[in-house]
Coordinates of C-alpha atoms in Angstrom, one line a residue:
Chain A
M1 CA -22.6 26.8 -12.2
L2 CA -19.6 28.0 -14.2
T3 CA -21.1 31.5 -14.3
D4 CA -21.7 31.3 -10.5
L5 CA -18.1 30.6 -10.2
F6 CA -17.0 34.0 -11.3
A7 CA -19.9 36.0 -9.9
D8 CA -20.2 34.4 -6.4
Y9 CA -17.4 35.6 -4.0
T10 CA -17.6 32.5 -1.8
L11 CA -17.5 30.0 -4.7
R12 CA -14.6 31.9 -6.3
T13 CA -12.7 31.8 -3.1
V14 CA -13.4 28.1 -2.6
A15 CA -12.5 27.2 -6.2
L16 CA -9.2 29.2 -6.0
G17 CA -8.2 27.7 -2.6
S18 CA -9.0 24.2 -3.8
A19 CA -7.1 24.6 -7.0
L20 CA -4.1 25.9 -5.1
L21 CA -4.3 23.0 -2.7
G22 CA -4.6 20.5 -5.5
I23 CA -1.6 21.9 -7.4
V24 CA 0.7 22.0 -4.4
S25 CA -0.3 18.6 -3.0
G26 CA -0.2 17.0 -6.4
V27 CA 3.2 18.3 -7.3
I28 CA 4.8 17.7 -3.9
G29 CA 2.9 14.4 -3.4
A30 CA 4.4 13.2 -6.7
F31 CA 7.9 13.3 -5.1
A32 CA 6.6 11.6 -2.0
V33 CA 5.1 8.8 -4.1
L34 CA 8.3 8.4 -6.2
R35 CA 10.4 8.2 -3.0
R36 CA 7.9 5.6 -1.6
Q37 CA 6.9 7.9 1.2
S38 CA 3.2 7.8 0.7
L39 CA 2.6 6.4 4.1
L40 CA 4.8 9.1 5.7
G41 CA 2.5 11.7 4.2
D42 CA -0.5 9.8 5.7
A43 CA 1.1 9.7 9.2
M44 CA 2.2 13.3 9.0
S45 CA -1.3 14.6 8.0
H46 CA -2.9 12.7 10.9
A47 CA -0.2 14.0 13.2
A48 CA -1.4 17.5 12.4
L49 CA -4.6 17.2 14.5
P50 CA -3.1 17.6 18.0
G51 CA -1.1 20.6 16.6
I52 CA -4.3 22.2 15.5
V53 CA -6.1 21.7 18.8
L54 CA -3.1 22.7 20.9
A55 CA -2.7 25.9 18.8
F56 CA -6.3 26.7 19.5
I57 CA -5.8 26.0 23.3
V58 CA -2.8 28.3 23.3
T59 CA -4.1 31.1 21.3
G60 CA -7.8 30.8 22.1
S61 CA -8.7 31.6 18.5
R62 CA -9.7 29.7 15.4
E63 CA -7.6 31.9 13.2
P64 CA -6.6 29.5 10.4
V65 CA -3.0 30.9 10.2
A66 CA -2.4 30.2 13.9
L67 CA -3.8 26.7 13.5
M68 CA -1.7 26.1 10.4
I69 CA 1.4 26.9 12.3
G70 CA 0.4 24.5 15.1
A71 CA -0.3 21.9 12.5
A72 CA 3.1 22.4 10.8
F73 CA 4.9 21.9 14.1
A74 CA 3.0 18.7 14.9
C75 CA 3.6 17.3 11.4
W76 CA 7.3 18.0 11.7
I77 CA 7.5 16.5 15.1
G78 CA 5.7 13.4 13.8
A79 CA 8.1 13.1 10.9
M80 CA 11.1 13.4 13.3
F81 CA 9.7 10.8 15.6
V82 CA 9.3 8.4 12.7
A83 CA 12.9 9.0 11.5
S84 CA 14.5 8.7 14.9
I85 CA 12.5 5.6 15.9
V86 CA 13.4 3.9 12.7
R87 CA 17.0 4.8 13.3
T88 CA 17.3 3.7 16.9
T89 CA 15.1 0.7 17.2
R90 CA 14.6 -2.5 15.2
L91 CA 11.0 -1.6 14.3
K92 CA 10.3 -1.6 10.6
S93 CA 9.3 1.7 9.1
D94 CA 5.7 0.6 8.3
S95 CA 5.1 -0.3 11.9
V96 CA 6.6 3.0 13.1
L97 CA 4.4 5.0 10.7
G98 CA 1.3 3.1 11.9
L99 CA 2.3 3.8 15.5
I100 CA 3.0 7.5 15.0
L101 CA -0.2 8.0 13.0
A102 CA -2.4 6.3 15.7
T103 CA -0.6 8.0 18.6
F104 CA -0.8 11.5 17.3
F105 CA -4.3 11.2 15.9
G106 CA -5.5 9.6 19.1
V107 CA -4.1 12.4 21.2
G108 CA -5.6 14.9 18.8
L109 CA -9.0 13.3 19.0
V110 CA -8.9 13.3 22.9
L111 CA -7.9 16.9 22.9
L112 CA -10.6 17.8 20.4
T113 CA -13.3 16.0 22.4
W114 CA -12.1 17.7 25.6
V115 CA -12.0 21.2 24.0
Q116 CA -15.5 20.8 22.5
Q117 CA -16.9 20.3 25.9
W118 CA -15.8 23.7 27.0
P119 CA -18.7 26.0 27.9
T120 CA -17.4 28.7 25.6
A121 CA -18.4 28.9 21.9
A122 CA -15.0 29.8 20.4
Q123 CA -14.1 26.1 19.8
A124 CA -17.2 25.5 17.6
G125 CA -16.2 24.2 14.2
L126 CA -12.8 23.0 15.2
D127 CA -14.0 19.5 14.2
R128 CA -14.2 20.7 10.6
Y129 CA -10.5 20.0 10.4
L130 CA -11.2 16.3 10.5
F131 CA -12.9 16.2 7.1
G132 CA -12.5 19.7 5.8
Q133 CA -15.0 22.4 5.0
A134 CA -14.1 24.4 1.9
A135 CA -17.1 26.7 2.3
T136 CA -15.4 28.3 5.4
L137 CA -12.5 29.5 3.2
L138 CA -12.0 33.2 3.3
E139 CA -9.9 35.3 0.9
R140 CA -7.2 35.8 3.5
D141 CA -7.0 32.0 4.0
V142 CA -6.4 31.6 0.3
I143 CA -3.8 34.3 0.4
A144 CA -2.1 32.5 3.3
M145 CA -2.2 29.3 1.4
A146 CA -0.6 31.0 -1.6
A147 CA 2.0 32.6 0.5
V148 CA 3.4 29.2 1.7
G149 CA 2.4 27.1 -1.3
L150 CA 3.9 29.1 -4.2
P151 CA 7.3 29.5 -2.5
A152 CA 7.3 25.7 -1.9
L153 CA 6.7 25.1 -5.6
L154 CA 9.4 27.6 -6.5
I155 CA 11.9 25.8 -4.2
L156 CA 11.1 22.5 -5.7
A157 CA 11.7 23.9 -9.2
L158 CA 15.1 25.4 -8.1
F159 CA 16.2 22.0 -6.6
W160 CA 14.6 20.0 -9.3
K161 CA 17.5 17.9 -10.6
E162 CA 18.8 17.3 -7.0
C163 CA 15.3 16.1 -5.9
A164 CA 15.0 13.9 -9.0
I165 CA 18.3 12.2 -8.4
L166 CA 17.5 11.8 -4.7
A167 CA 14.2 10.2 -5.6
F168 CA 15.8 7.8 -8.1
D169 CA 19.1 6.8 -6.6
P170 CA 19.9 8.3 -3.1
D171 CA 23.2 6.4 -2.8
F172 CA 24.5 7.8 -6.0
A173 CA 23.2 11.3 -5.1
S174 CA 25.3 11.0 -1.9
S175 CA 28.3 9.7 -3.7
I176 CA 28.5 12.8 -6.0
G177 CA 28.4 15.0 -2.9
L178 CA 24.8 16.1 -2.6
P179 CA 23.7 16.8 1.0
V180 CA 21.2 14.0 1.0
R181 CA 20.0 14.5 4.6
L182 CA 19.4 18.2 4.0
L183 CA 17.5 17.5 0.7
D184 CA 15.5 14.9 2.6
A185 CA 14.6 17.4 5.2
L186 CA 13.7 19.9 2.5
L187 CA 11.3 17.5 0.8
T188 CA 9.8 16.6 4.2
S189 CA 9.3 20.3 4.9
L190 CA 7.6 20.7 1.5
L191 CA 5.3 17.8 2.4
V192 CA 4.4 19.7 5.6
V193 CA 3.5 22.7 3.5
A194 CA 1.3 20.7 1.2
I195 CA -0.4 19.1 4.2
I196 CA -1.2 22.4 6.1
I197 CA -2.5 24.0 2.9
G198 CA -5.0 21.2 2.7
L199 CA -6.2 21.1 6.3
Q200 CA -9.1 23.5 6.0
T201 CA -10.3 22.1 2.7
V202 CA -9.7 18.4 2.9
G203 CA -9.0 17.8 6.6
V204 CA -6.4 15.6 8.3
V205 CA -8.1 12.3 7.7
L206 CA -8.2 12.3 4.0
M207 CA -5.3 14.6 3.2
S208 CA -3.0 11.7 2.2
A209 CA -5.3 10.9 -0.7
M210 CA -4.5 14.3 -2.1
L211 CA -0.8 13.5 -1.9
V212 CA -0.9 10.0 -3.4
A213 CA -3.8 9.8 -5.8
P214 CA -2.9 12.6 -8.2
A215 CA 0.6 11.2 -8.6
A216 CA -0.6 7.6 -9.0
A217 CA -3.0 8.8 -11.7
A218 CA -0.4 11.0 -13.4
R219 CA 2.2 8.2 -13.5
Q220 CA -0.2 6.1 -15.7
W221 CA -0.1 8.6 -18.5
T222 CA 3.5 9.5 -18.9
D223 CA 7.1 8.1 -18.6
R224 CA 8.6 11.5 -18.1
L225 CA 9.2 13.0 -14.6
G226 CA 8.5 16.6 -15.5
V227 CA 5.2 15.7 -17.3
M228 CA 4.2 13.4 -14.4
V229 CA 4.7 16.1 -11.8
A230 CA 2.9 18.7 -13.9
L231 CA 0.0 16.3 -14.6
S232 CA -0.2 15.4 -10.9
G233 CA -0.6 19.1 -10.1
I234 CA -3.3 19.5 -12.8
F235 CA -5.2 16.4 -11.6
G236 CA -5.0 17.5 -8.0
A237 CA -6.3 21.0 -8.9
A238 CA -9.1 19.6 -11.0
A239 CA -10.3 17.2 -8.3
G240 CA -9.9 20.0 -5.7
V241 CA -12.1 22.5 -7.6
V242 CA -14.8 20.0 -8.6
G243 CA -15.0 18.4 -5.2
A244 CA -15.0 21.7 -3.3
L245 CA -17.7 23.2 -5.6
L246 CA -19.9 20.1 -5.3
S247 CA -19.6 20.1 -1.5
S248 CA -20.4 23.9 -1.4
T249 CA -23.7 23.4 -3.1
A250 CA -24.9 21.2 -0.3
E251 CA -25.3 22.3 3.3
R252 CA -22.9 20.8 5.8
L253 CA -21.4 18.3 3.3
P254 CA -17.7 18.0 4.2
T255 CA -15.4 18.8 1.4
G256 CA -12.6 16.3 2.0
P257 CA -14.7 13.2 1.1
M258 CA -16.0 15.0 -2.0
I259 CA -12.6 15.9 -3.3
V260 CA -11.3 12.4 -2.5
V261 CA -14.1 10.9 -4.4
C262 CA -13.2 13.0 -7.4
I263 CA -9.5 12.3 -7.3
S264 CA -10.2 8.6 -6.8
I265 CA -12.4 8.5 -9.9
L266 CA -9.5 10.1 -11.8
A267 CA -7.0 7.6 -10.4
F268 CA -9.3 4.7 -11.1
V269 CA -9.9 5.7 -14.7
S270 CA -6.2 6.2 -15.2
L271 CA -5.3 2.8 -13.8
L272 CA -7.9 1.3 -16.1
L273 CA -7.6 3.2 -19.3
A274 CA -4.2 4.8 -19.6
P275 CA -2.3 3.7 -22.8
R276 CA 0.4 1.0 -22.2
R277 CA 0.2 1.0 -18.4
G278 CA -3.6 0.7 -18.0
V279 CA -5.3 -2.6 -17.1
V280 CA -7.6 -2.5 -20.1
W281 CA -4.7 -1.8 -22.4
A282 CA -2.9 -4.9 -21.0
W283 CA -6.1 -7.0 -21.6
L284 CA -6.3 -5.8 -25.2
R285 CA -2.7 -6.5 -25.8
N286 CA -2.9 -10.0 -24.4
G287 CA -6.0 -10.6 -26.4
R288 CA -4.2 -9.6 -29.5
L289 CA -1.3 -11.8 -28.7
V290 CA -3.6 -14.7 -28.2
A291 CA -5.4 -14.0 -31.5
T292 CA -2.2 -13.9 -33.5
R293 CA -0.9 -17.1 -32.0
Chain B
M1 CA 48.6 12.9 -8.1
T2 CA 52.0 11.1 -8.5
S3 CA 52.1 7.6 -10.0
E4 CA 53.6 6.3 -6.7
Q5 CA 50.7 7.6 -4.7
P6 CA 48.1 4.8 -4.1
A7 CA 44.7 5.3 -5.6
I8 CA 43.1 4.0 -2.5
Q9 CA 44.6 3.8 1.0
I10 CA 42.5 2.3 3.8
T11 CA 43.9 2.2 7.3
D12 CA 42.5 0.5 10.5
L13 CA 39.0 0.6 9.0
T14 CA 36.2 -0.9 11.2
V15 CA 32.5 -0.7 10.5
A16 CA 29.8 -2.1 12.7
Y17 CA 26.0 -2.3 12.5
R18 CA 24.5 -2.4 16.0
D19 CA 27.6 -3.6 17.7
K20 CA 28.1 -6.4 15.2
P21 CA 31.3 -5.8 13.2
V22 CA 30.8 -5.9 9.5
L23 CA 34.4 -4.9 8.6
W24 CA 37.2 -5.4 11.1
D25 CA 40.5 -3.5 11.1
I26 CA 40.9 -3.4 7.3
D27 CA 44.3 -2.1 6.0
L28 CA 44.2 -2.1 2.2
T29 CA 46.3 -0.2 -0.3
V30 CA 45.3 -0.2 -4.0
P31 CA 47.8 1.2 -6.5
G32 CA 46.6 3.3 -9.4
G33 CA 45.8 1.7 -12.7
V34 CA 44.7 -1.7 -11.5
L35 CA 41.5 -3.7 -12.1
M36 CA 40.7 -5.1 -8.7
G37 CA 38.1 -7.6 -7.7
I38 CA 36.8 -7.7 -4.1
I39 CA 36.0 -11.3 -3.5
G40 CA 34.3 -12.9 -0.5
P41 CA 31.3 -14.9 0.6
N42 CA 27.8 -13.4 1.2
G43 CA 27.9 -11.1 4.2
A44 CA 31.6 -10.6 4.0
G45 CA 31.2 -6.8 3.9
K46 CA 32.1 -6.3 0.2
T47 CA 29.3 -3.8 -0.5
T48 CA 29.9 -2.2 2.9
L49 CA 33.6 -1.7 2.1
I50 CA 32.7 0.2 -1.1
K51 CA 30.0 2.2 0.6
T52 CA 32.4 3.1 3.4
I53 CA 35.0 4.3 0.9
L54 CA 32.4 6.4 -0.7
G55 CA 31.2 7.9 2.6
L56 CA 27.8 6.3 2.4
V57 CA 28.4 4.3 5.6
R58 CA 30.1 5.9 8.5
P59 CA 33.0 3.8 9.9
A60 CA 33.4 3.2 13.7
A61 CA 37.1 3.8 13.2
G62 CA 39.7 4.2 10.5
Q63 CA 40.5 6.3 7.5
V64 CA 40.1 6.2 3.8
L65 CA 42.2 8.2 1.4
I66 CA 41.7 8.6 -2.4
Y67 CA 45.0 9.7 -4.0
G68 CA 46.1 11.0 -0.6
K69 CA 43.0 13.0 0.4
P70 CA 39.7 12.2 2.1
Y71 CA 36.9 11.2 -0.3
A72 CA 35.0 14.5 0.3
E73 CA 37.8 16.4 -1.4
Q74 CA 38.2 13.9 -4.2
R75 CA 34.7 13.2 -5.3
R76 CA 35.4 14.4 -8.9
L77 CA 38.0 11.7 -9.2
V78 CA 35.5 8.9 -8.3
A79 CA 32.6 7.3 -10.1
Y80 CA 30.2 4.8 -8.5
V81 CA 28.0 2.1 -10.0
P82 CA 25.6 0.9 -7.3
Q83 CA 23.9 -2.5 -7.4
R84 CA 21.4 -2.5 -10.2
S85 CA 18.7 -3.8 -7.8
S86 CA 19.2 -0.8 -5.5
V87 CA 16.9 1.5 -7.5
D88 CA 13.3 1.4 -8.8
W89 CA 13.5 0.8 -12.6
D90 CA 9.9 1.9 -13.0
F91 CA 11.0 5.5 -12.2
P92 CA 9.7 7.9 -14.9
A93 CA 13.0 8.5 -16.7
S94 CA 14.6 7.8 -20.0
V95 CA 17.9 6.1 -20.5
L96 CA 19.4 9.5 -21.4
D97 CA 18.0 11.1 -18.3
V98 CA 19.7 8.5 -16.1
V99 CA 23.0 8.7 -17.8
M100 CA 23.0 12.5 -17.6
M101 CA 22.7 12.2 -13.8
G102 CA 26.4 11.3 -14.0
R103 CA 27.1 15.0 -14.9
Y104 CA 25.1 16.4 -12.0
G105 CA 28.1 16.5 -9.7
A106 CA 30.1 18.5 -12.1
L107 CA 27.2 20.7 -13.0
G108 CA 26.6 22.1 -9.5
W109 CA 23.5 23.6 -8.0
F110 CA 20.7 25.2 -10.0
R111 CA 22.2 24.4 -13.4
R112 CA 20.2 22.3 -15.8
P113 CA 21.8 19.7 -18.0
G114 CA 22.1 21.1 -21.5
K115 CA 23.5 20.2 -24.9
R116 CA 27.0 19.4 -23.7
E117 CA 25.6 17.0 -21.1
R118 CA 23.5 15.3 -23.7
E119 CA 26.4 14.8 -26.0
L120 CA 28.6 13.4 -23.3
A121 CA 25.7 11.1 -22.3
L122 CA 25.2 9.9 -25.9
E123 CA 28.9 9.3 -26.2
A124 CA 29.0 7.2 -23.1
L125 CA 25.9 5.2 -24.3
A126 CA 27.7 4.5 -27.5
R127 CA 30.6 3.1 -25.6
V128 CA 28.4 0.6 -23.8
G129 CA 26.5 -0.2 -27.0
M130 CA 23.3 1.5 -26.0
R131 CA 23.2 4.6 -28.2
E132 CA 20.0 3.6 -29.9
F133 CA 18.3 3.1 -26.5
A134 CA 18.8 6.7 -25.5
H135 CA 15.1 7.6 -25.5
R136 CA 13.8 4.3 -24.2
Q137 CA 11.9 4.3 -20.9
I138 CA 14.2 2.6 -18.3
S139 CA 11.5 0.2 -17.2
Q140 CA 11.6 -1.4 -20.7
L141 CA 15.3 -2.5 -20.3
S142 CA 16.6 -6.0 -19.6
G143 CA 18.9 -6.6 -16.7
G144 CA 22.0 -6.4 -18.8
Q145 CA 20.8 -3.2 -20.5
Q146 CA 20.1 -1.6 -17.1
Q147 CA 23.6 -2.5 -16.0
R148 CA 25.0 -0.9 -19.2
V149 CA 23.0 2.3 -18.5
F150 CA 24.5 2.4 -15.0
L151 CA 28.0 1.9 -16.4
A152 CA 27.4 4.7 -18.9
R153 CA 26.4 7.0 -16.1
A154 CA 29.7 6.3 -14.4
L155 CA 31.6 6.8 -17.7
V156 CA 30.2 10.4 -18.1
Q157 CA 31.5 11.1 -14.6
D158 CA 34.9 11.0 -16.3
A159 CA 36.6 9.7 -13.1
Q160 CA 40.0 8.3 -12.1
V161 CA 38.7 5.6 -9.8
Y162 CA 35.6 3.5 -10.5
F163 CA 33.7 1.5 -7.9
M164 CA 31.3 -1.1 -9.1
D165 CA 29.0 -3.2 -7.0
E166 CA 28.3 -6.6 -8.6
P167 CA 28.1 -5.3 -12.2
F168 CA 27.8 -8.9 -13.4
Q169 CA 24.8 -9.8 -11.2
G170 CA 22.0 -11.2 -13.3
V171 CA 23.3 -10.1 -16.7
D172 CA 23.6 -12.2 -19.8
A173 CA 27.0 -13.6 -21.0
T174 CA 27.2 -11.1 -23.9
T175 CA 26.8 -8.1 -21.5
E176 CA 29.3 -9.6 -19.1
R177 CA 31.9 -9.9 -21.8
A178 CA 31.1 -6.3 -23.0
I179 CA 31.4 -5.0 -19.5
V180 CA 34.7 -6.8 -18.8
G181 CA 36.1 -5.4 -22.1
L182 CA 35.1 -1.9 -21.0
L183 CA 36.7 -2.3 -17.6
Q184 CA 39.9 -3.5 -19.2
D185 CA 39.8 -0.5 -21.5
L186 CA 39.5 1.8 -18.4
R187 CA 42.5 0.2 -16.8
A188 CA 44.4 0.5 -20.1
A189 CA 43.6 4.2 -20.0
G190 CA 45.3 4.4 -16.5
K191 CA 42.1 4.3 -14.5
T192 CA 41.6 2.3 -11.3
V193 CA 38.6 0.0 -11.2
V194 CA 37.3 -1.7 -8.1
V195 CA 34.7 -4.4 -8.6
V196 CA 32.7 -6.4 -6.1
H197 CA 32.7 -9.8 -7.6
H198 CA 31.6 -13.3 -6.5
D199 CA 32.4 -15.6 -9.3
L200 CA 35.7 -17.3 -8.3
Q201 CA 36.1 -19.0 -11.7
T202 CA 36.5 -15.7 -13.6
V203 CA 38.8 -13.9 -11.1
T204 CA 42.1 -14.7 -12.8
E205 CA 40.6 -14.0 -16.3
Y206 CA 39.1 -10.6 -15.4
F207 CA 41.3 -9.0 -12.8
D208 CA 45.0 -8.2 -12.2
W209 CA 44.5 -7.3 -8.6
V210 CA 42.4 -8.9 -5.9
A211 CA 41.3 -8.4 -2.3
L212 CA 39.9 -11.4 -0.4
L213 CA 37.5 -10.2 2.2
N214 CA 35.5 -11.9 5.0
V215 CA 34.9 -9.2 7.6
R216 CA 38.7 -9.1 7.9
L217 CA 40.9 -8.6 4.9
V218 CA 42.4 -12.0 4.3
A219 CA 44.7 -11.2 1.4
S220 CA 45.3 -8.5 -1.2
G221 CA 47.7 -7.9 -4.0
P222 CA 48.3 -9.0 -7.6
V223 CA 46.1 -12.0 -8.5
A224 CA 49.1 -14.3 -9.0
E225 CA 50.3 -13.7 -5.4
A226 CA 47.1 -13.2 -3.4
F227 CA 44.6 -15.5 -5.0
T228 CA 45.9 -18.7 -3.4
E229 CA 44.3 -21.8 -2.2
A230 CA 45.3 -21.0 1.4
A231 CA 43.8 -17.5 1.1
L232 CA 40.6 -18.8 -0.4
R233 CA 40.3 -21.4 2.4
A234 CA 40.8 -18.7 4.9
T235 CA 38.2 -16.5 3.2
Y236 CA 35.5 -19.1 2.6
G237 CA 36.2 -21.4 5.5
G238 CA 34.8 -24.9 4.9
R239 CA 32.5 -23.9 2.2
I240 CA 34.9 -24.4 -0.6
A241 CA 36.1 -27.4 -2.5
F242 CA 39.2 -27.6 -4.7
L243 CA 38.4 -30.2 -7.3
E244 CA 41.6 -30.2 -9.3
G245 CA 44.0 -28.5 -7.0
R246 CA 45.1 -26.1 -9.7
L247 CA 45.8 -22.9 -7.9
P248 CA 48.4 -20.2 -8.3
D249 CA 50.8 -21.9 -6.0
A250 CA 50.4 -25.1 -8.0
G251 CA 51.0 -23.2 -11.3
A252 CA 50.2 -19.6 -12.0
G253 CA 48.0 -18.7 -15.0
E254 CA 46.1 -22.0 -15.2
R255 CA 42.3 -21.9 -15.3
R256 CA 40.8 -22.7 -12.0
T257 CA 37.6 -24.3 -13.2
G258 CA 37.8 -26.7 -10.3
V259 CA 36.9 -24.1 -7.6
V260 CA 33.5 -24.7 -6.3
V261 CA 31.8 -22.7 -3.5
S262 CA 28.8 -24.3 -1.8
S263 CA 26.8 -22.1 0.5

C-alpha cells in the first residue's frame, strides 16, 4: 500500500489532505485542551452543519470552498452565542455548550433533510459532511486546506508565548497588559480554521475527537509545552493518514469514524503505557512500593 | 514618582456583580514603601479589590491610580501574584518556564525569552530558595513550592508595587516564614507590598499597614492605629470573639493571640 501511496493520485491527495488536517487540528486542539475548551470545539464543529447546508442553498453548488466559508461563519456564530449566553445569563458554560451544540446541529439536520428531498441532483453527497469522506478530496481542496491551515500554524507560532501564558494563567496575562480578549478571539478563530479543514475528511460529528484526542495522547508523553504541541500534531497527522487510507480502500466507508478509531487507539495506548503518567506505570510503581515495604 | 505621591490611590470605587455590590464606595490611599495586609471575612471583596486595581474586574464607578496614573500606564511598576489555586498546576511547564513568564511583559510581542531572562529567573528562584527546582515539572511541586514559584515570577517583574492574593493559603510554616521574610525585604528596599490576608493573629507581626474590608472599607492606616477592636468588630460583625481583650487600644504591640474568628 505504501507504493500505491506515491503512485495513486487519489490516495496521495487523500493522504496529504489527512496529514494536513491532523497536524492543524492536533496543534490547535492542544491549546483548546490546555485551556479546557474541548467542549467548545465539539459545540463549534457541530455548529458548522447549518452553515454548510445554508452555503449550499445560497450558492447552489457543492464547491467545498464555498461550504467551508459557510461552515466558518456558523462556527463563529456558535462560539459567539456561547460566549454571550454565558456572560448574560446564569447558565453554566457546560449547559450552554450542550444547548448550542444541539440547537445548531438540529437546525443543520433539518435543513439537510429538507435539501435532500429537492428534486435536483446537485445536493447529492451533502450528507458526507456528517461523517466525512476523504476519497472525495481533490487536489484543489487540499490546496485550499493548506492555504488556511498553514497560515494558522504560522500565526500560532508568532504568538506562541502569549498563547502559552493565556492558557496557563489568563489573569496574570491580563495583568501584564496582554489583550486577553483579542488573544481569546484569535485562538477561537484558529479553532474555526482547524474545524473547517476537517469537515470534508472527518465530518462535523466526530471532528472534536481530532481536536482533543491527539492532545490528550501527547500530554502523556511529555511535560514540555512545545514537545506536547508538536507531538499532538504528529499524532493527529498519523491517525489522519492511516484512517483516511483505510477508509479509501473500502467502498463507501466514511473516513471520520476510521480516523477517530485510529486516534482513539493512540490515545488509549498513551493513557495506558506512557512512562510516569500512564496507568500501567502507576500500577508497576505501586507494586514496587508494596514489594519494598 | 515623588516620595509624597501615594503608591495606590483609590477614590469612590464601587464594584458590583449582577446588581449586588461587592465593593461599595472605597476610598483608600496607600503610601509607598509599606507592607499592607487587606483583612476581612470571606466574601468581603478582598480579591475583587486587588483584581479591580489590576484592571481584571471593571468597576461600576470610581478610579484607581498607581503613583498618580491609571494602571494601564503603570503596568511595569506592578507585579501580581494570583491565588495559587487559580491555575492548573498540571500544565506542561517547568518551574523555570513559569518564572520566565514574569519577563513577558517587558519582552514585548514576538520576542522569545533568552539567556538574560533565564538568568533573571534563576536569580529570582534562588531568592525564594527554589534554585535547584528550576527544571522540575510544576505538577511535582508541593503547595508551598508552588507559592514560591509564583513569588519568583513576581520578583522577576522587578516592580515597585506587589499585589499578592492569599500567599499563605495552604503553605507550610517554613514557607510562610520564608515568604514573610521576603516581603519584609521588599519593603526594606522601598517597594510597596499589598497582601490579601485572613489570619488575624499574625497581622501585627507581619504588616505595618492594614486595610479592614467588608464590602465597605472599615478602616485603613498604620496597624497600630487602624487595627483596633472596634474596627475588627465593625469588619467581622458578631463573628469575632476577643478572649483577652488585648488590642491596640488596650496596649499597642502586644500579641493578640486572643482574637478568634468563628464563621
